[in-house]
mmCIF file of C-alpha atoms in Angstrom:
data_model
loop_
_atom_site.group_PDB
_atom_site.id
_atom_site.type_symbol
_atom_site.label_atom_id
_atom_site.label_comp_id
_atom_site.label_asym_id
_atom_site.label_seq_id
_atom_site.Cartn_x
_atom_site.Cartn_y
_atom_site.Cartn_z
ATOM 1 C CA UNK A 1 0.102 0.156 0.226
ATOM 2 C CA UNK A 2 2.860 2.450 0.791
ATOM 3 C CA UNK A 3 4.059 1.597 -2.495
ATOM 4 C CA UNK A 4 1.330 2.880 -4.267
ATOM 5 C CA UNK A 5 0.813 5.245 -2.558
ATOM 6 C CA UNK A 6 4.225 6.314 -3.204
ATOM 7 C CA UNK A 7 3.985 6.030 -7.100
ATOM 8 C CA UNK A 8 0.669 7.905 -6.748
ATOM 9 C CA UNK A 9 2.011 10.642 -4.988
ATOM 10 C CA UNK A 10 5.677 10.856 -7.534
ATOM 11 C CA UNK A 11 3.692 10.403 -10.790
ATOM 12 C CA UNK A 12 1.005 13.325 -8.962
ATOM 13 C CA UNK A 13 4.024 15.103 -8.581
ATOM 14 C CA UNK A 14 5.861 15.262 -12.026
ATOM 15 C CA UNK A 15 2.807 15.926 -13.839
ATOM 16 C CA UNK A 16 2.057 18.638 -12.393
ATOM 17 C CA UNK A 17 5.781 20.083 -10.495
ATOM 18 C CA UNK A 18 7.344 19.655 -13.665
ATOM 19 C CA UNK A 19 5.513 21.453 -16.482
ATOM 20 C CA UNK A 20 7.221 22.754 -18.942
ATOM 21 C CA UNK A 21 6.909 26.096 -21.331
ATOM 22 C CA UNK A 22 6.278 25.527 -24.494
ATOM 23 C CA UNK A 23 8.016 27.155 -26.514
ATOM 24 C CA UNK A 24 7.242 27.451 -30.408
ATOM 25 C CA UNK A 25 9.041 29.062 -33.421
ATOM 26 C CA UNK A 26 8.201 31.778 -35.192
ATOM 27 C CA UNK A 27 7.747 29.703 -38.222
ATOM 28 C CA UNK A 28 5.260 27.591 -36.709
ATOM 29 C CA UNK A 29 2.977 30.272 -36.155
ATOM 30 C CA UNK A 30 1.006 29.554 -39.112
ATOM 31 C CA UNK A 31 0.119 25.916 -38.346
ATOM 32 C CA UNK A 32 -0.633 26.688 -34.952
ATOM 33 C CA UNK A 33 -3.104 29.420 -35.770
ATOM 34 C CA UNK A 34 -4.707 26.874 -37.895
ATOM 35 C CA UNK A 35 -5.237 24.747 -35.274
ATOM 36 C CA UNK A 36 -6.640 27.193 -32.468
ATOM 37 C CA UNK A 37 -6.241 30.968 -32.769
ATOM 38 C CA UNK A 38 -4.677 32.086 -29.847
ATOM 39 C CA UNK A 39 -2.436 35.872 -29.210
ATOM 40 C CA UNK A 40 1.579 35.067 -29.084
ATOM 41 C CA UNK A 41 3.787 36.056 -26.822
ATOM 42 C CA UNK A 42 7.091 36.988 -27.663
ATOM 43 C CA UNK A 43 9.455 37.497 -25.251
ATOM 44 C CA UNK A 44 12.877 39.238 -27.030
ATOM 45 C CA UNK A 45 15.935 38.736 -24.780
ATOM 46 C CA UNK A 46 19.339 38.495 -25.334
ATOM 47 C CA UNK A 47 22.514 36.178 -23.452
ATOM 48 C CA UNK A 48 24.084 39.120 -21.936
ATOM 49 C CA UNK A 49 21.267 41.024 -20.623
ATOM 50 C CA UNK A 50 20.738 40.500 -16.408
ATOM 51 C CA UNK A 51 16.918 40.850 -16.616
ATOM 52 C CA UNK A 52 16.467 38.882 -19.381
ATOM 53 C CA UNK A 53 18.457 35.984 -17.725
ATOM 54 C CA UNK A 54 16.406 36.870 -13.955
ATOM 55 C CA UNK A 55 13.025 36.524 -16.144
ATOM 56 C CA UNK A 56 13.741 33.342 -16.951
ATOM 57 C CA UNK A 57 14.708 31.971 -13.670
ATOM 58 C CA UNK A 58 11.838 33.547 -12.084
ATOM 59 C CA UNK A 59 8.638 34.214 -14.266
ATOM 60 C CA UNK A 60 9.057 31.704 -16.624
ATOM 61 C CA UNK A 61 9.707 29.175 -13.880
ATOM 62 C CA UNK A 62 6.508 30.001 -12.235
ATOM 63 C CA UNK A 63 3.802 27.400 -12.560
ATOM 64 C CA UNK A 64 0.568 29.403 -13.091
ATOM 65 C CA UNK A 65 2.316 31.463 -15.420
ATOM 66 C CA UNK A 66 3.612 28.213 -17.261
ATOM 67 C CA UNK A 67 0.442 26.710 -17.467
ATOM 68 C CA UNK A 68 -1.433 29.961 -18.402
ATOM 69 C CA UNK A 69 1.006 30.487 -20.805
ATOM 70 C CA UNK A 70 0.817 26.509 -22.538
ATOM 71 C CA UNK A 71 -2.835 26.603 -22.681
ATOM 72 C CA UNK A 72 -3.980 30.422 -23.425
ATOM 73 C CA UNK A 73 -1.100 31.718 -25.850
ATOM 74 C CA UNK A 74 1.886 31.092 -28.137
ATOM 75 C CA UNK A 75 4.435 30.979 -26.610
ATOM 76 C CA UNK A 76 7.726 32.551 -28.564
ATOM 77 C CA UNK A 77 11.211 32.838 -26.874
ATOM 78 C CA UNK A 78 13.570 34.822 -28.985
ATOM 79 C CA UNK A 79 17.392 35.616 -28.712
ATOM 80 C CA UNK A 80 17.067 39.063 -29.962
ATOM 81 C CA UNK A 81 21.054 38.221 -31.650
ATOM 82 C CA UNK A 82 19.576 34.999 -33.564
ATOM 83 C CA UNK A 83 21.883 34.602 -37.254
ATOM 84 C CA UNK A 84 19.754 32.231 -38.916
ATOM 85 C CA UNK A 85 17.205 33.953 -40.924
ATOM 86 C CA UNK A 86 13.522 33.581 -39.942
ATOM 87 C CA UNK A 87 10.326 33.111 -42.134
ATOM 88 C CA UNK A 88 6.866 35.098 -40.792
ATOM 89 C CA UNK A 89 4.077 36.992 -41.495
ATOM 90 C CA UNK A 90 5.037 36.465 -45.113
ATOM 91 C CA UNK A 91 8.509 37.853 -44.784
ATOM 92 C CA UNK A 92 12.433 36.537 -44.562
ATOM 93 C CA UNK A 93 13.876 38.798 -41.610
ATOM 94 C CA UNK A 94 17.294 38.712 -41.439
ATOM 95 C CA UNK A 95 20.307 38.778 -38.735
ATOM 96 C CA UNK A 96 22.159 42.270 -39.384
ATOM 97 C CA UNK A 97 25.732 42.544 -38.171
ATOM 98 C CA UNK A 98 26.789 45.834 -36.637
ATOM 99 C CA UNK A 99 30.786 44.517 -35.946
ATOM 100 C CA UNK A 100 32.837 41.927 -35.339
ATOM 101 C CA UNK A 101 30.016 39.111 -34.064
ATOM 102 C CA UNK A 102 28.070 41.512 -33.026
ATOM 103 C CA UNK A 103 24.063 42.805 -34.170
ATOM 104 C CA UNK A 104 20.419 42.663 -33.615
ATOM 105 C CA UNK A 105 18.170 40.407 -35.604
ATOM 106 C CA UNK A 106 15.209 42.222 -37.891
ATOM 107 C CA UNK A 107 12.762 40.691 -36.590
ATOM 108 C CA UNK A 108 13.809 41.540 -32.967
ATOM 109 C CA UNK A 109 13.539 45.420 -34.283
ATOM 110 C CA UNK A 110 10.158 45.061 -36.085
ATOM 111 C CA UNK A 111 8.881 43.153 -32.624
ATOM 112 C CA UNK A 112 10.576 44.988 -29.935
ATOM 113 C CA UNK A 113 11.373 48.888 -30.880
ATOM 114 C CA UNK A 114 9.353 50.838 -29.190
ATOM 115 C CA UNK A 115 9.990 54.893 -29.324
ATOM 116 C CA UNK A 116 12.478 54.291 -31.864
ATOM 117 C CA UNK A 117 14.704 52.220 -29.828
ATOM 118 C CA UNK A 118 15.063 48.053 -28.408
ATOM 119 C CA UNK A 119 15.866 47.724 -24.954
ATOM 120 C CA UNK A 120 15.411 43.966 -23.529
ATOM 121 C CA UNK A 121 13.866 42.539 -21.925
ATOM 122 C CA UNK A 122 10.609 42.844 -24.577
ATOM 123 C CA UNK A 123 7.242 41.006 -24.469
ATOM 124 C CA UNK A 124 5.718 41.864 -27.515
ATOM 125 C CA UNK A 125 1.559 40.461 -27.973
ATOM 126 C CA UNK A 126 0.884 39.419 -31.094
ATOM 127 C CA UNK A 127 -2.862 38.922 -32.046
ATOM 128 C CA UNK A 128 -4.192 36.295 -34.136
ATOM 129 C CA UNK A 129 -3.238 38.035 -37.116
ATOM 130 C CA UNK A 130 -0.097 38.720 -35.838
ATOM 131 C CA UNK A 131 -0.514 42.264 -35.727
ATOM 132 C CA UNK A 132 1.446 44.019 -32.532
ATOM 133 C CA UNK A 133 -1.473 44.416 -29.586
ATOM 134 C CA UNK A 134 0.896 45.304 -26.991
ATOM 135 C CA UNK A 135 4.771 45.923 -26.385
ATOM 136 C CA UNK A 136 6.705 46.220 -23.180
ATOM 137 C CA UNK A 137 10.419 46.972 -22.517
ATOM 138 C CA UNK A 138 11.016 46.416 -18.816
ATOM 139 C CA UNK A 139 11.442 43.195 -16.516
ATOM 140 C CA UNK A 140 8.307 41.869 -15.281
ATOM 141 C CA UNK A 141 7.942 39.722 -11.731
ATOM 142 C CA UNK A 142 6.082 36.217 -11.509
ATOM 143 C CA UNK A 143 2.989 38.226 -10.479
ATOM 144 C CA UNK A 144 3.321 41.507 -12.658
ATOM 145 C CA UNK A 145 3.418 39.300 -15.409
ATOM 146 C CA UNK A 146 0.191 37.132 -14.197
ATOM 147 C CA UNK A 147 -1.250 40.242 -14.042
ATOM 148 C CA UNK A 148 -0.446 40.893 -17.785
ATOM 149 C CA UNK A 149 -1.735 37.474 -18.889
ATOM 150 C CA UNK A 150 -4.847 38.082 -16.881
ATOM 151 C CA UNK A 151 -5.402 40.949 -18.896
ATOM 152 C CA UNK A 152 -4.489 39.776 -22.328
ATOM 153 C CA UNK A 153 -6.892 37.189 -21.411
ATOM 154 C CA UNK A 154 -10.145 39.412 -21.384
#
């Protein structure tokens, strides 16, 4: 009986406690929107940005946030310094070098520019037609992000 309880307990924890955030690619979005229409949340970040890394370690590890994102939105984790070409919204976006091994991706500029500049981290929310409906470029704590997700669901 103890073994059965432990087995049920272990599977209960692994099913709920270790839920992972599903991240899609820009190329997958059109196909996913045909299956089910959802808003898209794009997290634009860089490897060197401390606030970006903090959001990854806190906000995007929060189980409530993971569950809401997985069930109600499409989530794209996008490194602004990605070097590969990306096809999205009937356009091919490319990496724009600005020096030796430095630069920014055109798509990051397209989605993350606010008041003629880009800062990290940036959240960009797209509607079902891939139109920008919201942009925010400051670290969001798990609690603040939960409030944002609730407002986006309305």
